[in-house]
Amino acid sequence: MKHLSAIAITLLLLLSCSNSLIPRGKLSRIVADIYLSDKYVNNTAEMVSKADSTMLYEPILNSYGYTSDDFIRTIEYYVERPAKLKSVYLKAQESLQTELDMINIQLLLERRVDSLRISLSHELAESSLNKTNPDSRSRSLRWIIFSEMDEIHYVKTPLVNATDYDSPVSGFWWKRSLEQNQKPFYKYEKDRRTIPLPRKLEPGRERILEVG
């Protein structure tokens, strides 16, 4: 009976101890956040001398529902279990690498957008020389991409038939954009003769079935 009581007490102690430990999944995310905080502080000269780890880490731990004591207790537990501690750090490293890859992709997209804007800026600068009748494509690009840079600003939407505002909100803008001096189609084709068609339709040979 005493033996069973000792086992029960041991199990209760283990359960109470495990409840105070931070799970490995959350611990990996906490380690990743702490690493990012340290990296930010080390890269900021003004904060290196003023940084206090207790003040820096405590808000991170609190956001996950834990305290510094919980974190220290958990690390002490995993130090005696190096394989599990290694898996925690590897998971944190994997999470940081995934985040870094996403940031690099975002930066690449932003560089492509900036390059496109520069290219379109040159095109619009050339088309702006023809102020009397600018190209409809250039006018569309200007309002879609560079609307905030246009010279025309207004507080309220103009009338639909207003000709004072060269913007997509007015019918004048669309009318002007759709007006094109297109060459008739027949002028592109020198041979205007009609294509001769057979007067009598003949069935294809592959559709004729021999009866016999």
PDB file of C-alpha atoms in Angstrom:
ATOM      1  CA  MET A   1       0.000   0.000   0.000  1.00  0.00           C
ATOM      2  CA  LYS A   2       2.847   2.369   0.860  1.00  0.00           C
ATOM      3  CA  HIS A   3       4.468   1.468  -2.461  1.00  0.00           C
ATOM      4  CA  LEU A   4       1.312   2.437  -4.367  1.00  0.00           C
ATOM      5  CA  SER A   5       1.065   5.700  -2.447  1.00  0.00           C
ATOM      6  CA  ALA A   6       4.655   6.561  -3.345  1.00  0.00           C
ATOM      7  CA  ILE A   7       3.951   5.890  -7.015  1.00  0.00           C
ATOM      8  CA  ALA A   8       0.830   8.068  -6.906  1.00  0.00           C
ATOM      9  CA  ILE A   9       2.734  10.931  -5.264  1.00  0.00           C
ATOM     10  CA  THR A  10       5.508  10.637  -7.857  1.00  0.00           C
ATOM     11  CA  LEU A  11       2.989  10.748 -10.708  1.00  0.00           C
ATOM     12  CA  LEU A  12       1.312  13.809  -9.220  1.00  0.00           C
ATOM     13  CA  LEU A  13       4.675  15.559  -8.923  1.00  0.00           C
ATOM     14  CA  LEU A  14       5.539  14.706 -12.523  1.00  0.00           C
ATOM     15  CA  LEU A  15       2.165  15.951 -13.750  1.00  0.00           C
ATOM     16  CA  SER A  16       2.457  19.206 -11.815  1.00  0.00           C
ATOM     17  CA  CYS A  17       5.982  19.681 -13.128  1.00  0.00           C
ATOM     18  CA  SER A  18       4.945  18.995 -16.740  1.00  0.00           C
ATOM     19  CA  ASN A  19       2.061  21.447 -16.464  1.00  0.00           C
ATOM     20  CA  SER A  20       4.483  24.253 -15.585  1.00  0.00           C
ATOM     21  CA  LEU A  21       6.710  23.465 -18.572  1.00  0.00           C
ATOM     22  CA  ILE A  22       6.300  25.209 -21.895  1.00  0.00           C
ATOM     23  CA  PRO A  23       5.370  22.738 -24.669  1.00  0.00           C
ATOM     24  CA  ARG A  24       8.041  22.236 -27.299  1.00  0.00           C
ATOM     25  CA  GLY A  25       5.920  23.728 -30.081  1.00  0.00           C
ATOM     26  CA  LYS A  26       5.360  26.991 -28.224  1.00  0.00           C
ATOM     27  CA  LEU A  27       8.923  26.965 -26.913  1.00  0.00           C
ATOM     28  CA  SER A  28      10.251  26.907 -30.487  1.00  0.00           C
ATOM     29  CA  ARG A  29       8.147  29.942 -31.405  1.00  0.00           C
ATOM     30  CA  ILE A  30       9.276  31.758 -28.252  1.00  0.00           C
ATOM     31  CA  VAL A  31      12.935  31.026 -29.020  1.00  0.00           C
ATOM     32  CA  ALA A  32      12.437  32.355 -32.569  1.00  0.00           C
ATOM     33  CA  ASP A  33      10.845  35.575 -31.278  1.00  0.00           C
ATOM     34  CA  ILE A  34      13.631  36.039 -28.720  1.00  0.00           C
ATOM     35  CA  TYR A  35      16.234  35.587 -31.457  1.00  0.00           C
ATOM     36  CA  LEU A  36      14.554  38.258 -33.595  1.00  0.00           C
ATOM     37  CA  SER A  37      14.438  40.647 -30.634  1.00  0.00           C
ATOM     38  CA  ASP A  38      18.132  40.102 -29.903  1.00  0.00           C
ATOM     39  CA  LYS A  39      18.968  40.615 -33.568  1.00  0.00           C
ATOM     40  CA  TYR A  40      17.040  43.881 -33.662  1.00  0.00           C
ATOM     41  CA  VAL A  41      18.717  45.183 -30.500  1.00  0.00           C
ATOM     42  CA  ASN A  42      22.210  44.213 -31.671  1.00  0.00           C
ATOM     43  CA  ASN A  43      21.657  45.992 -34.980  1.00  0.00           C
ATOM     44  CA  THR A  44      20.455  49.171 -33.248  1.00  0.00           C
ATOM     45  CA  ALA A  45      23.384  51.022 -31.709  1.00  0.00           C
ATOM     46  CA  GLU A  46      21.180  53.158 -29.450  1.00  0.00           C
ATOM     47  CA  MET A  47      19.597  50.103 -27.822  1.00  0.00           C
ATOM     48  CA  VAL A  48      22.683  47.932 -27.260  1.00  0.00           C
ATOM     49  CA  SER A  49      23.772  49.722 -24.084  1.00  0.00           C
ATOM     50  CA  LYS A  50      20.229  50.226 -22.786  1.00  0.00           C
ATOM     51  CA  ALA A  51      18.807  46.772 -23.522  1.00  0.00           C
ATOM     52  CA  ASP A  52      17.639  44.749 -20.514  1.00  0.00           C
ATOM     53  CA  SER A  53      16.941  41.100 -21.273  1.00  0.00           C
ATOM     54  CA  THR A  54      14.314  40.819 -18.524  1.00  0.00           C
ATOM     55  CA  MET A  55      12.362  43.755 -19.932  1.00  0.00           C
ATOM     56  CA  LEU A  56      12.907  42.540 -23.483  1.00  0.00           C
ATOM     57  CA  TYR A  57      11.932  38.889 -23.033  1.00  0.00           C
ATOM     58  CA  GLU A  58       9.129  39.234 -20.494  1.00  0.00           C
ATOM     59  CA  PRO A  59       6.595  40.783 -22.947  1.00  0.00           C
ATOM     60  CA  ILE A  60       7.353  38.001 -25.440  1.00  0.00           C
ATOM     61  CA  LEU A  61       6.759  35.314 -22.817  1.00  0.00           C
ATOM     62  CA  ASN A  62       3.633  37.061 -21.554  1.00  0.00           C
ATOM     63  CA  SER A  63       2.177  37.115 -25.075  1.00  0.00           C
ATOM     64  CA  TYR A  64       2.285  33.299 -24.986  1.00  0.00           C
ATOM     65  CA  GLY A  65       0.858  33.158 -21.454  1.00  0.00           C
ATOM     66  CA  TYR A  66       4.127  32.396 -19.637  1.00  0.00           C
ATOM     67  CA  THR A  67       6.630  34.139 -17.371  1.00  0.00           C
ATOM     68  CA  SER A  68      10.412  34.245 -17.139  1.00  0.00           C
ATOM     69  CA  ASP A  69      10.286  31.659 -14.344  1.00  0.00           C
ATOM     70  CA  ASP A  70       8.356  29.288 -16.618  1.00  0.00           C
ATOM     71  CA  PHE A  71      10.924  29.778 -19.370  1.00  0.00           C
ATOM     72  CA  ILE A  72      13.921  29.182 -17.079  1.00  0.00           C
ATOM     73  CA  ARG A  73      12.280  26.104 -15.564  1.00  0.00           C
ATOM     74  CA  THR A  74      11.567  24.715 -19.020  1.00  0.00           C
ATOM     75  CA  ILE A  75      15.119  25.313 -20.256  1.00  0.00           C
ATOM     76  CA  GLU A  76      16.523  23.625 -17.140  1.00  0.00           C
ATOM     77  CA  TYR A  77      14.290  20.653 -17.862  1.00  0.00           C
ATOM     78  CA  TYR A  78      15.384  20.348 -21.494  1.00  0.00           C
ATOM     79  CA  VAL A  79      19.086  20.869 -20.726  1.00  0.00           C
ATOM     80  CA  GLU A  80      19.043  17.408 -19.183  1.00  0.00           C
ATOM     81  CA  ARG A  81      17.411  16.121 -22.371  1.00  0.00           C
ATOM     82  CA  PRO A  82      19.684  17.429 -25.144  1.00  0.00           C
ATOM     83  CA  ALA A  83      17.926  15.566 -27.970  1.00  0.00           C
ATOM     84  CA  LYS A  84      14.608  17.277 -27.186  1.00  0.00           C
ATOM     85  CA  LEU A  85      16.309  20.641 -26.693  1.00  0.00           C
ATOM     86  CA  LYS A  86      18.008  20.265 -30.074  1.00  0.00           C
ATOM     87  CA  SER A  87      14.650  19.597 -31.735  1.00  0.00           C
ATOM     88  CA  VAL A  88      13.310  22.810 -30.160  1.00  0.00           C
ATOM     89  CA  TYR A  89      16.132  24.897 -31.626  1.00  0.00           C
ATOM     90  CA  LEU A  90      15.931  23.186 -35.021  1.00  0.00           C
ATOM     91  CA  LYS A  91      12.201  23.940 -35.186  1.00  0.00           C
ATOM     92  CA  ALA A  92      12.884  27.575 -34.276  1.00  0.00           C
ATOM     93  CA  GLN A  93      15.568  27.759 -36.973  1.00  0.00           C
ATOM     94  CA  GLU A  94      13.187  26.273 -39.546  1.00  0.00           C
ATOM     95  CA  SER A  95      10.514  28.819 -38.614  1.00  0.00           C
ATOM     96  CA  LEU A  96      12.971  31.714 -38.967  1.00  0.00           C
ATOM     97  CA  GLN A  97      14.201  30.431 -42.336  1.00  0.00           C
ATOM     98  CA  THR A  98      10.620  30.167 -43.632  1.00  0.00           C
ATOM     99  CA  GLU A  99       9.934  33.741 -42.528  1.00  0.00           C
ATOM    100  CA  LEU A 100      13.170  34.926 -44.152  1.00  0.00           C
ATOM    101  CA  ASP A 101      12.241  33.241 -47.440  1.00  0.00           C
ATOM    102  CA  MET A 102       8.835  34.968 -47.404  1.00  0.00           C
ATOM    103  CA  ILE A 103      10.487  38.344 -46.765  1.00  0.00           C
ATOM    104  CA  ASN A 104      12.931  37.797 -49.640  1.00  0.00           C
ATOM    105  CA  ILE A 105      10.045  36.947 -51.980  1.00  0.00           C
ATOM    106  CA  GLN A 106       8.208  40.103 -50.892  1.00  0.00           C
ATOM    107  CA  LEU A 107      11.325  42.218 -51.471  1.00  0.00           C
ATOM    108  CA  LEU A 108      11.764  40.682 -54.919  1.00  0.00           C
ATOM    109  CA  LEU A 109       8.166  41.528 -55.829  1.00  0.00           C
ATOM    110  CA  GLU A 110       8.607  45.095 -54.574  1.00  0.00           C
ATOM    111  CA  ARG A 111      11.769  45.504 -56.659  1.00  0.00           C
ATOM    112  CA  ARG A 112       9.900  44.265 -59.726  1.00  0.00           C
ATOM    113  CA  VAL A 113       7.073  46.719 -59.065  1.00  0.00           C
ATOM    114  CA  ASP A 114       9.570  49.571 -58.634  1.00  0.00           C
ATOM    115  CA  SER A 115      11.279  48.587 -61.884  1.00  0.00           C
ATOM    116  CA  LEU A 116       7.915  48.548 -63.667  1.00  0.00           C
ATOM    117  CA  ARG A 117       6.998  51.962 -62.271  1.00  0.00           C
ATOM    118  CA  ILE A 118      10.317  53.407 -63.479  1.00  0.00           C
ATOM    119  CA  SER A 119       9.780  51.956 -66.947  1.00  0.00           C
ATOM    120  CA  LEU A 120       6.237  53.302 -67.107  1.00  0.00           C
ATOM    121  CA  SER A 121       7.413  56.680 -65.822  1.00  0.00           C
ATOM    122  CA  HIS A 122       9.740  57.012 -68.813  1.00  0.00           C
ATOM    123  CA  GLU A 123       6.941  55.990 -71.170  1.00  0.00           C
ATOM    124  CA  LEU A 124       4.523  58.486 -69.640  1.00  0.00           C
ATOM    125  CA  ALA A 125       7.157  61.227 -69.717  1.00  0.00           C
ATOM    126  CA  GLU A 126       7.564  60.719 -73.463  1.00  0.00           C
ATOM    127  CA  SER A 127       3.813  60.623 -74.084  1.00  0.00           C
ATOM    128  CA  SER A 128       3.262  63.797 -72.051  1.00  0.00           C
ATOM    129  CA  LEU A 129       4.977  65.761 -74.820  1.00  0.00           C
ATOM    130  CA  ASN A 130       1.794  65.293 -76.832  1.00  0.00           C
ATOM    131  CA  LYS A 131      -0.473  67.186 -74.431  1.00  0.00           C
ATOM    132  CA  THR A 132      -3.162  68.032 -76.982  1.00  0.00           C
ATOM    133  CA  ASN A 133      -4.149  64.421 -77.654  1.00  0.00           C
ATOM    134  CA  PRO A 134      -2.262  61.966 -75.445  1.00  0.00           C
ATOM    135  CA  ASP A 135      -2.303  58.283 -76.253  1.00  0.00           C
ATOM    136  CA  SER A 136      -5.211  56.441 -74.613  1.00  0.00           C
ATOM    137  CA  ARG A 137      -2.923  53.728 -73.237  1.00  0.00           C
ATOM    138  CA  SER A 138      -0.677  56.293 -71.598  1.00  0.00           C
ATOM    139  CA  ARG A 139      -3.645  58.117 -70.115  1.00  0.00           C
ATOM    140  CA  SER A 140      -4.993  54.846 -68.729  1.00  0.00           C
ATOM    141  CA  LEU A 141      -1.648  53.909 -67.211  1.00  0.00           C
ATOM    142  CA  ARG A 142      -1.318  57.347 -65.685  1.00  0.00           C
ATOM    143  CA  TRP A 143      -4.617  57.087 -63.860  1.00  0.00           C
ATOM    144  CA  ILE A 144      -4.336  53.436 -62.874  1.00  0.00           C
ATOM    145  CA  ILE A 145      -0.761  53.537 -61.597  1.00  0.00           C
ATOM    146  CA  PHE A 146       0.132  57.183 -61.004  1.00  0.00           C
ATOM    147  CA  SER A 147      -3.226  58.729 -60.170  1.00  0.00           C
ATOM    148  CA  GLU A 148      -1.889  60.312 -56.972  1.00  0.00           C
ATOM    149  CA  MET A 149       0.830  62.092 -58.983  1.00  0.00           C
ATOM    150  CA  ASP A 150      -1.487  63.694 -61.530  1.00  0.00           C
ATOM    151  CA  GLU A 151      -1.837  67.445 -61.680  1.00  0.00           C
ATOM    152  CA  ILE A 152      -5.636  67.348 -61.528  1.00  0.00           C
ATOM    153  CA  HIS A 153      -7.079  67.026 -58.023  1.00  0.00           C
ATOM    154  CA  TYR A 154     -10.677  67.382 -57.000  1.00  0.00           C
ATOM    155  CA  VAL A 155     -12.640  67.058 -53.787  1.00  0.00           C
ATOM    156  CA  LYS A 156     -15.856  65.603 -55.169  1.00  0.00           C
ATOM    157  CA  THR A 157     -16.660  63.492 -58.199  1.00  0.00           C
ATOM    158  CA  PRO A 158     -17.362  65.641 -61.289  1.00  0.00           C
ATOM    159  CA  LEU A 159     -20.402  65.312 -63.493  1.00  0.00           C
ATOM    160  CA  VAL A 160     -20.558  62.340 -65.837  1.00  0.00           C
ATOM    161  CA  ASN A 161     -20.363  64.585 -68.977  1.00  0.00           C
ATOM    162  CA  ALA A 162     -17.785  66.964 -67.487  1.00  0.00           C
ATOM    163  CA  THR A 163     -14.989  67.799 -69.884  1.00  0.00           C
ATOM    164  CA  ASP A 164     -12.930  69.757 -67.367  1.00  0.00           C
ATOM    165  CA  TYR A 165     -11.731  66.611 -65.611  1.00  0.00           C
ATOM    166  CA  ASP A 166      -9.667  64.176 -67.619  1.00  0.00           C
ATOM    167  CA  SER A 167     -10.322  61.211 -65.338  1.00  0.00           C
ATOM    168  CA  PRO A 168     -11.951  57.751 -65.559  1.00  0.00           C
ATOM    169  CA  VAL A 169     -14.926  58.940 -63.487  1.00  0.00           C
ATOM    170  CA  SER A 170     -16.254  61.055 -66.366  1.00  0.00           C
ATOM    171  CA  GLY A 171     -17.838  59.907 -69.584  1.00  0.00           C
ATOM    172  CA  PHE A 172     -15.576  62.332 -71.431  1.00  0.00           C
ATOM    173  CA  TRP A 173     -12.541  60.302 -70.349  1.00  0.00           C
ATOM    174  CA  TRP A 174     -13.941  57.058 -71.745  1.00  0.00           C
ATOM    175  CA  LYS A 175     -15.152  58.713 -74.940  1.00  0.00           C
ATOM    176  CA  ARG A 176     -11.745  60.232 -75.491  1.00  0.00           C
ATOM    177  CA  SER A 177      -9.992  56.952 -74.703  1.00  0.00           C
ATOM    178  CA  LEU A 178     -12.136  54.977 -77.125  1.00  0.00           C
ATOM    179  CA  GLU A 179     -11.781  57.456 -79.981  1.00  0.00           C
ATOM    180  CA  GLN A 180      -9.214  56.043 -82.376  1.00  0.00           C
ATOM    181  CA  ASN A 181      -8.534  56.754 -86.027  1.00  0.00           C
ATOM    182  CA  GLN A 182      -8.629  53.151 -87.125  1.00  0.00           C
ATOM    183  CA  LYS A 183      -7.958  52.178 -90.701  1.00  0.00           C
ATOM    184  CA  PRO A 184     -10.847  50.269 -92.301  1.00  0.00           C
ATOM    185  CA  PHE A 185     -10.234  46.550 -92.425  1.00  0.00           C
ATOM    186  CA  TYR A 186     -10.440  46.319 -96.210  1.00  0.00           C
ATOM    187  CA  LYS A 187      -7.416  48.574 -96.563  1.00  0.00           C
ATOM    188  CA  TYR A 188      -5.296  45.914 -94.880  1.00  0.00           C
ATOM    189  CA  GLU A 189      -6.325  43.376 -97.520  1.00  0.00           C
ATOM    190  CA  LYS A 190      -5.294  44.168-101.093  1.00  0.00           C
ATOM    191  CA  ASP A 191      -7.179  41.230-102.598  1.00  0.00           C
ATOM    192  CA  ARG A 192     -10.822  42.032-101.843  1.00  0.00           C
ATOM    193  CA  ARG A 193     -12.295  39.268-104.002  1.00  0.00           C
ATOM    194  CA  THR A 194     -14.810  36.973-102.367  1.00  0.00           C
ATOM    195  CA  ILE A 195     -13.845  33.393-101.645  1.00  0.00           C
ATOM    196  CA  PRO A 196     -15.630  31.051-104.112  1.00  0.00           C
ATOM    197  CA  LEU A 197     -17.824  28.434-102.451  1.00  0.00           C
ATOM    198  CA  PRO A 198     -19.083  25.197-104.068  1.00  0.00           C
ATOM    199  CA  ARG A 199     -22.751  25.351-105.075  1.00  0.00           C
ATOM    200  CA  LYS A 200     -23.378  21.711-104.200  1.00  0.00           C
ATOM    201  CA  LEU A 201     -22.200  20.076-101.003  1.00  0.00           C
ATOM    202  CA  GLU A 202     -20.593  16.690-101.499  1.00  0.00           C
ATOM    203  CA  PRO A 203     -20.412  14.179 -98.643  1.00  0.00           C
ATOM    204  CA  GLY A 204     -16.972  13.155 -97.511  1.00  0.00           C
ATOM    205  CA  ARG A 205     -15.772   9.772 -98.635  1.00  0.00           C
ATOM    206  CA  GLU A 206     -15.162   8.621 -95.095  1.00  0.00           C
ATOM    207  CA  ARG A 207     -18.860   9.108 -94.331  1.00  0.00           C
ATOM    208  CA  ILE A 208     -20.116   6.949 -97.252  1.00  0.00           C
ATOM    209  CA  LEU A 209     -20.902   3.394 -96.185  1.00  0.00           C
ATOM    210  CA  GLU A 210     -20.897   0.661 -98.788  1.00  0.00           C
ATOM    211  CA  VAL A 211     -23.937  -1.584 -98.681  1.00  0.00           C
ATOM    212  CA  GLY A 212     -23.450  -5.110 -99.948  1.00  0.00           C
TER     213      GLY A 212
END
